[in-house]
Each structure stands twice: as C-alpha cells, then as structure tokens.
mmCIF file of C-alpha atoms and ligand atoms in Angstrom:
data_model
loop_
_atom_site.group_PDB
_atom_site.id
_atom_site.type_symbol
_atom_site.label_atom_id
_atom_site.label_comp_id
_atom_site.label_asym_id
_atom_site.label_seq_id
_atom_site.Cartn_x
_atom_site.Cartn_y
_atom_site.Cartn_z
ATOM 1 C CA UNK O 29 3.046 -4.291 -8.978
ATOM 2 C CA UNK O 30 2.078 -0.669 -8.429
ATOM 3 C CA UNK O 31 3.389 1.766 -5.852
ATOM 4 C CA UNK O 32 0.190 3.693 -5.219
ATOM 5 C CA UNK O 33 0.067 7.509 -4.977
ATOM 6 C CA UNK O 34 0.562 7.550 -1.183
ATOM 7 C CA UNK O 35 3.824 5.629 -1.713
ATOM 8 C CA UNK O 36 5.026 7.349 -4.892
ATOM 9 C CA UNK O 37 4.706 10.944 -3.641
ATOM 10 C CA UNK O 38 6.855 9.950 -0.649
ATOM 11 C CA UNK O 39 10.143 9.300 -2.451
ATOM 12 C CA UNK O 40 12.038 7.772 0.458
ATOM 13 C CA UNK O 41 9.168 5.386 1.217
ATOM 14 C CA UNK O 42 8.910 4.264 -2.410
ATOM 15 C CA UNK O 43 12.696 3.727 -2.515
ATOM 16 C CA UNK O 44 12.393 1.462 0.542
ATOM 17 C CA UNK O 45 9.552 -0.502 -1.080
ATOM 18 C CA UNK O 46 11.661 -0.983 -4.216
ATOM 19 C CA UNK O 47 14.800 -1.899 -2.300
ATOM 20 C CA UNK O 48 12.958 -4.462 -0.170
ATOM 21 C CA UNK O 49 11.700 -6.210 -3.306
ATOM 22 C CA UNK O 50 15.011 -6.093 -5.166
ATOM 23 C CA UNK O 51 16.842 -7.412 -2.098
ATOM 24 C CA UNK O 52 14.697 -10.539 -2.425
ATOM 25 C CA UNK O 53 16.214 -11.193 -5.824
ATOM 26 C CA UNK O 54 13.281 -9.985 -7.918
ATOM 27 C CA UNK O 55 14.211 -8.582 -11.325
ATOM 28 C CA UNK O 56 12.648 -5.428 -12.769
ATOM 29 C CA UNK O 57 11.449 -5.996 -16.326
ATOM 30 C CA UNK O 58 9.443 -2.784 -16.718
ATOM 31 C CA UNK O 59 9.410 0.437 -14.699
ATOM 32 C CA UNK O 60 7.277 3.512 -15.263
ATOM 33 C CA UNK O 61 6.125 6.495 -13.253
ATOM 34 C CA UNK O 62 2.822 7.783 -14.604
ATOM 35 C CA UNK O 63 -0.511 9.397 -13.889
ATOM 36 C CA UNK O 64 -3.296 6.862 -14.271
ATOM 37 C CA UNK O 65 -6.259 7.616 -16.555
ATOM 38 C CA UNK O 66 -9.598 6.970 -14.861
ATOM 39 C CA UNK O 67 -10.614 4.380 -17.468
ATOM 40 C CA UNK O 68 -7.444 2.375 -16.759
ATOM 41 C CA UNK O 69 -7.948 2.501 -12.986
ATOM 42 C CA UNK O 70 -11.551 1.319 -13.457
ATOM 43 C CA UNK O 71 -10.408 -1.629 -15.562
ATOM 44 C CA UNK O 72 -7.549 -2.451 -13.204
ATOM 45 C CA UNK O 73 -9.956 -2.675 -10.257
ATOM 46 C CA UNK O 74 -12.900 -4.090 -12.250
ATOM 47 C CA UNK O 75 -13.172 -7.093 -9.894
ATOM 48 C CA UNK O 76 -14.200 -4.633 -7.162
ATOM 49 C CA UNK O 77 -16.681 -2.634 -9.228
ATOM 50 C CA UNK O 78 -19.714 -3.683 -7.200
ATOM 51 C CA UNK O 79 -18.037 -2.918 -3.882
ATOM 52 C CA UNK O 80 -18.972 0.258 -1.983
ATOM 53 C CA UNK O 81 -15.386 1.536 -1.998
ATOM 54 C CA UNK O 82 -14.906 1.207 -5.786
ATOM 55 C CA UNK O 83 -15.321 4.888 -6.763
ATOM 56 C CA UNK O 84 -13.106 5.972 -3.889
ATOM 57 C CA UNK O 85 -10.465 3.415 -4.918
ATOM 58 C CA UNK O 86 -10.451 4.791 -8.476
ATOM 59 C CA UNK O 87 -10.195 8.353 -7.075
ATOM 60 C CA UNK O 88 -7.251 7.186 -4.975
ATOM 61 C CA UNK O 89 -5.324 5.467 -7.787
ATOM 62 C CA UNK O 90 -5.797 8.455 -10.122
ATOM 63 C CA UNK O 91 -5.086 11.193 -7.544
ATOM 64 C CA UNK O 92 -1.307 11.507 -8.051
ATOM 65 C CA UNK O 93 1.377 9.566 -9.970
ATOM 66 C CA UNK O 94 2.101 5.892 -9.385
ATOM 67 C CA UNK O 95 5.113 3.694 -10.165
ATOM 68 C CA UNK O 96 4.092 0.652 -12.194
ATOM 69 C CA UNK O 97 6.415 -2.305 -12.596
ATOM 70 C CA UNK O 98 6.690 -5.797 -13.936
ATOM 71 C CA UNK O 99 8.772 -7.871 -11.540
ATOM 72 C CA UNK O 100 10.052 -11.338 -12.310
ATOM 73 C CA UNK O 101 11.468 -14.095 -10.157
ATOM 74 C CA UNK O 102 10.876 -17.383 -8.388
ATOM 75 C CA UNK O 103 7.662 -17.180 -6.307
ATOM 76 C CA UNK O 104 7.485 -13.474 -7.156
ATOM 77 C CA UNK O 105 3.810 -13.074 -6.233
ATOM 78 C CA UNK O 106 4.184 -14.724 -2.862
ATOM 79 C CA UNK O 107 7.367 -12.803 -2.078
ATOM 80 C CA UNK O 108 5.854 -9.448 -2.995
ATOM 81 C CA UNK O 109 2.545 -10.005 -1.179
ATOM 82 C CA UNK O 110 4.361 -11.263 1.923
ATOM 83 C CA UNK O 111 6.635 -8.236 1.915
ATOM 84 C CA UNK O 112 3.602 -5.936 1.632
ATOM 85 C CA UNK O 113 1.599 -7.578 4.405
ATOM 86 C CA UNK O 114 -2.173 -7.727 4.829
ATOM 87 C CA UNK O 115 -4.444 -5.394 2.865
ATOM 88 C CA UNK O 116 -5.492 -3.129 5.744
ATOM 89 C CA UNK O 117 -2.625 -1.201 7.296
ATOM 90 C CA UNK O 118 -3.815 -1.836 10.846
ATOM 91 C CA UNK O 119 -3.969 -5.612 10.175
ATOM 92 C CA UNK O 120 -0.584 -5.793 8.439
ATOM 93 C CA UNK O 121 2.335 -7.098 10.456
ATOM 94 C CA UNK O 122 4.152 -4.054 11.909
ATOM 95 C CA UNK O 123 7.377 -5.252 10.240
ATOM 96 C CA UNK O 124 5.782 -5.484 6.772
ATOM 97 C CA UNK O 125 5.887 -2.614 4.271
ATOM 98 C CA UNK O 126 2.205 -1.756 4.709
ATOM 99 C CA UNK O 127 2.565 -2.076 8.467
ATOM 100 C CA UNK O 128 5.537 0.270 8.524
ATOM 101 C CA UNK O 129 4.660 2.791 5.799
ATOM 102 C CA UNK O 130 0.932 2.458 5.066
ATOM 103 C CA UNK O 131 -1.316 5.297 6.162
ATOM 104 C CA UNK O 132 -4.534 3.636 7.339
ATOM 105 C CA UNK O 133 -6.919 0.893 6.226
ATOM 106 C CA UNK O 134 -6.917 0.787 2.381
ATOM 107 C CA UNK O 135 -4.510 3.723 2.001
ATOM 108 C CA UNK O 136 -1.827 1.091 1.856
ATOM 109 C CA UNK O 137 1.060 2.200 -0.424
ATOM 110 C CA UNK O 138 1.057 -0.594 -2.987
ATOM 111 C CA UNK O 139 -0.819 -3.037 -5.171
ATOM 112 C CA UNK O 140 0.451 -6.450 -6.195
ATOM 113 C CA UNK O 141 -1.132 -9.031 -8.465
ATOM 114 C CA UNK O 142 -2.575 -11.904 -6.435
ATOM 115 C CA UNK O 143 -2.071 -14.863 -8.834
ATOM 116 C CA UNK O 144 -0.241 -15.692 -12.092
ATOM 117 C CA UNK O 145 -3.450 -15.326 -14.110
ATOM 118 C CA UNK O 146 -4.186 -11.898 -12.575
ATOM 119 C CA UNK O 147 -0.580 -10.834 -13.215
ATOM 120 C CA UNK O 148 -0.922 -11.873 -16.862
ATOM 121 C CA UNK O 149 -4.126 -9.854 -17.271
ATOM 122 C CA UNK O 150 -2.782 -6.826 -15.395
ATOM 123 C CA UNK O 151 0.445 -6.830 -17.452
ATOM 124 C CA UNK O 152 -1.625 -6.991 -20.655
ATOM 125 C CA UNK O 153 -3.832 -4.113 -19.467
ATOM 126 C CA UNK O 154 -0.999 -1.815 -18.352
ATOM 127 C CA UNK O 155 1.081 -2.471 -21.482
ATOM 128 C CA UNK O 156 -1.832 -1.866 -23.853
ATOM 129 C CA UNK O 157 -3.468 1.073 -22.028
ATOM 130 C CA UNK O 158 -0.788 2.431 -19.688
ATOM 131 C CA UNK O 159 2.212 2.480 -22.033
ATOM 132 C CA UNK O 160 4.164 0.131 -19.754
ATOM 133 C CA UNK O 161 7.017 -1.475 -21.717
ATOM 134 C CA UNK O 162 9.405 -4.289 -20.996
ATOM 135 C CA UNK O 163 12.841 -2.720 -21.345
ATOM 136 C CA UNK O 164 16.456 -3.661 -20.703
ATOM 137 C CA UNK O 165 16.806 -0.302 -18.867
ATOM 138 C CA UNK O 166 14.163 -1.080 -16.261
ATOM 139 C CA UNK O 167 16.460 -2.695 -13.697
ATOM 140 C CA UNK O 168 18.901 0.235 -13.908
ATOM 141 C CA UNK O 169 16.070 2.777 -13.603
ATOM 142 C CA UNK O 170 14.836 1.098 -10.426
ATOM 143 C CA UNK O 171 18.376 0.920 -9.000
ATOM 144 C CA UNK O 172 18.941 4.610 -9.763
ATOM 145 C CA UNK O 173 15.662 5.491 -8.090
ATOM 146 C CA UNK O 174 16.707 3.612 -4.973
ATOM 147 C CA UNK O 175 20.154 5.168 -4.932
ATOM 148 C CA UNK O 176 18.719 8.635 -5.357
ATOM 149 C CA UNK O 177 16.046 8.488 -2.698
ATOM 150 C CA UNK O 178 17.141 5.926 -0.125
ATOM 151 C CA UNK O 179 19.596 8.350 1.487
ATOM 152 C CA UNK O 180 17.082 10.908 2.706
ATOM 153 C CA UNK O 181 15.646 9.843 6.000
ATOM 154 C CA UNK O 182 12.402 11.742 5.588
ATOM 155 C CA UNK O 183 9.598 9.506 6.801
ATOM 156 C CA UNK O 184 6.390 11.257 7.735
ATOM 157 C CA UNK O 185 4.363 8.027 8.009
ATOM 158 C CA UNK O 186 3.662 8.219 11.721
ATOM 159 C CA UNK O 187 2.652 11.895 11.549
ATOM 160 C CA UNK O 188 0.375 11.267 8.572
ATOM 161 C CA UNK O 189 -1.130 8.168 10.201
ATOM 162 C CA UNK O 190 -1.736 10.035 13.454
ATOM 163 C CA UNK O 191 -3.414 12.917 11.604
ATOM 164 C CA UNK O 192 -5.800 10.459 9.921
ATOM 165 C CA UNK O 193 -6.506 8.283 12.968
ATOM 166 C CA UNK O 194 -6.990 11.286 15.281
ATOM 167 C CA UNK O 195 -9.428 12.882 12.835
ATOM 168 C CA UNK O 196 -11.481 9.664 12.639
ATOM 169 C CA UNK O 197 -11.461 9.115 16.397
ATOM 170 C CA UNK O 198 -12.422 12.681 17.231
ATOM 171 C CA UNK O 199 -15.052 12.963 14.439
ATOM 172 C CA UNK O 200 -13.048 15.857 13.017
ATOM 173 C CA UNK O 201 -14.478 16.557 9.559
ATOM 174 C CA UNK O 202 -12.675 19.907 9.167
ATOM 175 C CA UNK O 203 -11.121 20.614 5.773
ATOM 176 C CA UNK O 204 -8.100 21.958 7.641
ATOM 177 C CA UNK O 205 -6.989 18.324 7.702
ATOM 178 C CA UNK O 206 -6.508 18.556 3.905
ATOM 179 C CA UNK O 207 -3.939 21.344 4.408
ATOM 180 C CA UNK O 208 -2.071 19.348 7.060
ATOM 181 C CA UNK O 209 -2.033 16.202 4.908
ATOM 182 C CA UNK O 210 -0.911 18.186 1.850
ATOM 183 C CA UNK O 211 2.010 19.563 3.815
ATOM 184 C CA UNK O 212 3.069 16.212 5.282
ATOM 185 C CA UNK O 213 2.673 14.283 2.012
ATOM 186 C CA UNK O 214 4.652 16.977 0.180
ATOM 187 C CA UNK O 215 7.753 16.943 2.354
ATOM 188 C CA UNK O 216 9.627 14.386 0.255
ATOM 189 C CA UNK O 217 7.869 14.628 -3.099
ATOM 190 C CA UNK O 218 10.565 15.662 -5.566
ATOM 191 C CA UNK O 219 9.091 16.054 -9.065
ATOM 192 C CA UNK O 220 5.435 15.644 -8.069
ATOM 193 C CA UNK O 221 2.982 18.506 -8.756
ATOM 194 C CA UNK O 222 1.699 20.266 -5.672
ATOM 195 C CA UNK O 223 -1.844 20.078 -7.085
ATOM 196 C CA UNK O 224 -1.586 16.271 -7.327
ATOM 197 C CA UNK O 225 -0.453 16.086 -3.697
ATOM 198 C CA UNK O 226 -3.490 18.146 -2.708
ATOM 199 C CA UNK O 227 -5.770 15.881 -4.744
ATOM 200 C CA UNK O 228 -4.327 12.877 -2.883
ATOM 201 C CA UNK O 229 -4.837 14.699 0.449
ATOM 202 C CA UNK O 230 -8.493 15.332 -0.526
ATOM 203 C CA UNK O 231 -9.001 11.648 -1.344
ATOM 204 C CA UNK O 232 -7.569 10.693 2.045
ATOM 205 C CA UNK O 233 -9.885 13.272 3.616
ATOM 206 C CA UNK O 234 -12.851 11.657 1.799
ATOM 207 C CA UNK O 235 -11.743 8.382 3.392
ATOM 208 C CA UNK O 236 -11.730 10.051 6.833
ATOM 209 C CA UNK O 237 -15.284 11.379 6.255
ATOM 210 C CA UNK O 238 -16.454 7.924 5.171
ATOM 211 C CA UNK O 239 -14.924 6.272 8.248
ATOM 212 C CA UNK O 240 -16.568 8.841 10.538
ATOM 213 C CA UNK O 241 -19.917 8.345 8.846
ATOM 214 C CA UNK O 242 -19.686 4.523 9.032
ATOM 215 C CA UNK O 243 -18.694 4.657 12.678
ATOM 216 C CA UNK O 244 -21.712 6.786 13.581
ATOM 217 C CA UNK O 245 -24.282 4.731 11.648
HETATM 218 O O1 LIG X 316 -4.638 -4.811 -2.476
HETATM 219 P P1 LIG X 316 -5.079 -6.181 -2.032
HETATM 220 O O2 LIG X 316 -5.027 -7.209 -3.121
HETATM 221 O O3 LIG X 316 -4.347 -6.608 -0.777
HETATM 222 O O4 LIG X 316 -6.617 -6.026 -1.562
HETATM 223 P P2 LIG X 316 -8.007 -6.149 -2.362
HETATM 224 O O5 LIG X 316 -8.962 -6.851 -1.481
HETATM 225 O O6 LIG X 316 -7.786 -6.663 -3.737
HETATM 226 O O7 LIG X 316 -8.487 -4.625 -2.452
HETATM 227 C C1 LIG X 316 -7.908 -3.743 -3.377
HETATM 228 C C2 LIG X 316 -7.679 -2.422 -2.708
HETATM 229 O O8 LIG X 316 -8.937 -1.823 -2.396
HETATM 230 C C3 LIG X 316 -6.955 -2.478 -1.358
HETATM 231 O O9 LIG X 316 -5.555 -2.556 -1.495
HETATM 232 C C4 LIG X 316 -7.398 -1.182 -0.702
HETATM 233 O O10 LIG X 316 -6.646 -0.083 -1.183
HETATM 234 C C5 LIG X 316 -8.843 -1.030 -1.220
HETATM 235 N N1 LIG X 316 -9.867 -1.502 -0.262
HETATM 236 C C6 LIG X 316 -10.514 -0.575 0.558
HETATM 237 O O11 LIG X 316 -10.174 0.601 0.500
HETATM 238 N N2 LIG X 316 -11.518 -0.975 1.413
HETATM 239 C C7 LIG X 316 -11.883 -2.263 1.487
HETATM 240 N N3 LIG X 316 -12.865 -2.615 2.322
HETATM 241 C C8 LIG X 316 -11.223 -3.229 0.695
HETATM 242 C C9 LIG X 316 -10.211 -2.816 -0.177
HETATM 243 MG MG1 LIG X 317 -6.196 -7.429 -4.852
#
C-alpha cells in the first residue's frame, strides 16, 4: 500500500488513513517515507503504460514523498480497498477514505495492491528498488506517526477540492491556481520540502488543464 503524495504531504490526512487501516486489525510489516525514482514509478504502474494518463500518473507519484507499507492480515487486500473506496474520488462512497480526503478523479490519496499476486510483485519491486524493508520497528513507526499527526485537525480537503473543481468548471487555466494549491497543500506538511509541494501542485494543475481540454473536445 502507498499513501500517494497528495496524502503524504497532508500529515493529518495520512495519519487518518493509517489509523483507519490499523483499526481494522492490519499489521504493519514495513513502513517507509521516501521520494520515488521515476524508473520505480514506471515499473510500479507498468500495467497502465499504454494508457493516456500513464506519464501524468508517473509525474504524480514522483512529485513529492510517499509512504510505502507492507500490511498483513486476514483479507487485507479486500479490507484496504474497501476502506479506500472506488478509484475516482467523485465515485467513491463519501464515507470512504478517497471519498472523504481525495482531491478529484485520480488524485486519490492512496494505492493498494489489487490481488495477492500483484501484492507479491509490488512487494518484490519496492524491496529491491525502493529500499523497503520488513522490520520489527514498522508497527511502532506507524503508531508513532498516527499519534504525532492525528491530533491536529487541519484538513484542507474541501478547499483543495473546490479549487480544483471550480478551475475545471470555469475553464480557468491560470497558473495562479498553482500558488493557491501550493499554499493549501503546504498547511500541514511538516518535514516536506516546499519545492516538492509546488511540484505536486503543478502536477495537479496539469490534471486541471487536461480535464478542461477533454471537456472542450
Ligand atoms: O488505484 P486503483 O487500483 O483503484 O486504480 P487503477 O485503475 O489501477 O489506476 C491506477 C491509478 O491511476 C488510479 O489510482 C489513479 O490515480 C490513476 N488513474 C487516472 O488518473 N485516470 C484514469 N482514467 C485511471 C486511473
Ligand atoms: Mg490498481
């Protein structure tokens, strides 16, 4: 499972994602916050490489740090994917994590393996190329993260979502949106570089431009 950049830079949101999963009895076997090399993101999403959104998706995953984890437990895949909700934020149940904290469409806060075989391959990839390691400290690291960040009640999701949706609906292609998104995404981003937050804001702006262009085709 990966908390994508739009989740990781928002510390309170990522703490809620983690807490929701741990509350279901899942155990954390590996836990790592990292920047993702482009080659790793391309391999991770290789199944989508012929899709029109592939390059954007790689830009997104590499824009700012992510939290990568190996979670273990009975029906782990089903539990995690149910907790996340449907892929597109606007289709996800409003009580699911993507429904509550996702930004819009595929800017959807987290990735989770979709089957045991995929999980096996993704774990092999992230351990060999991402330095992810099974460790007896992982559970404690995740618990500390939750404890540290759950208390703040900073949640800019609705403001960020509104900024994105309004821009798409009003065909607003202005780069001023990048400044607004950088500010909102940076409000609860302890330990994340400002330049990474801006890179993420630019990637979300690219998404806005793409949506506007598709709508007007
Ligand atoms: O993440 P999930 O397994 O639910 O969905 P997927 O179909 O495997 O797609 C992987 C990721 O690509 C999604 O989570 C979205 O971030 C992105 N995506 C997108 O941006 N536009 C699409 N039309 C489909 C997927
Ligand atoms: Mg998938």
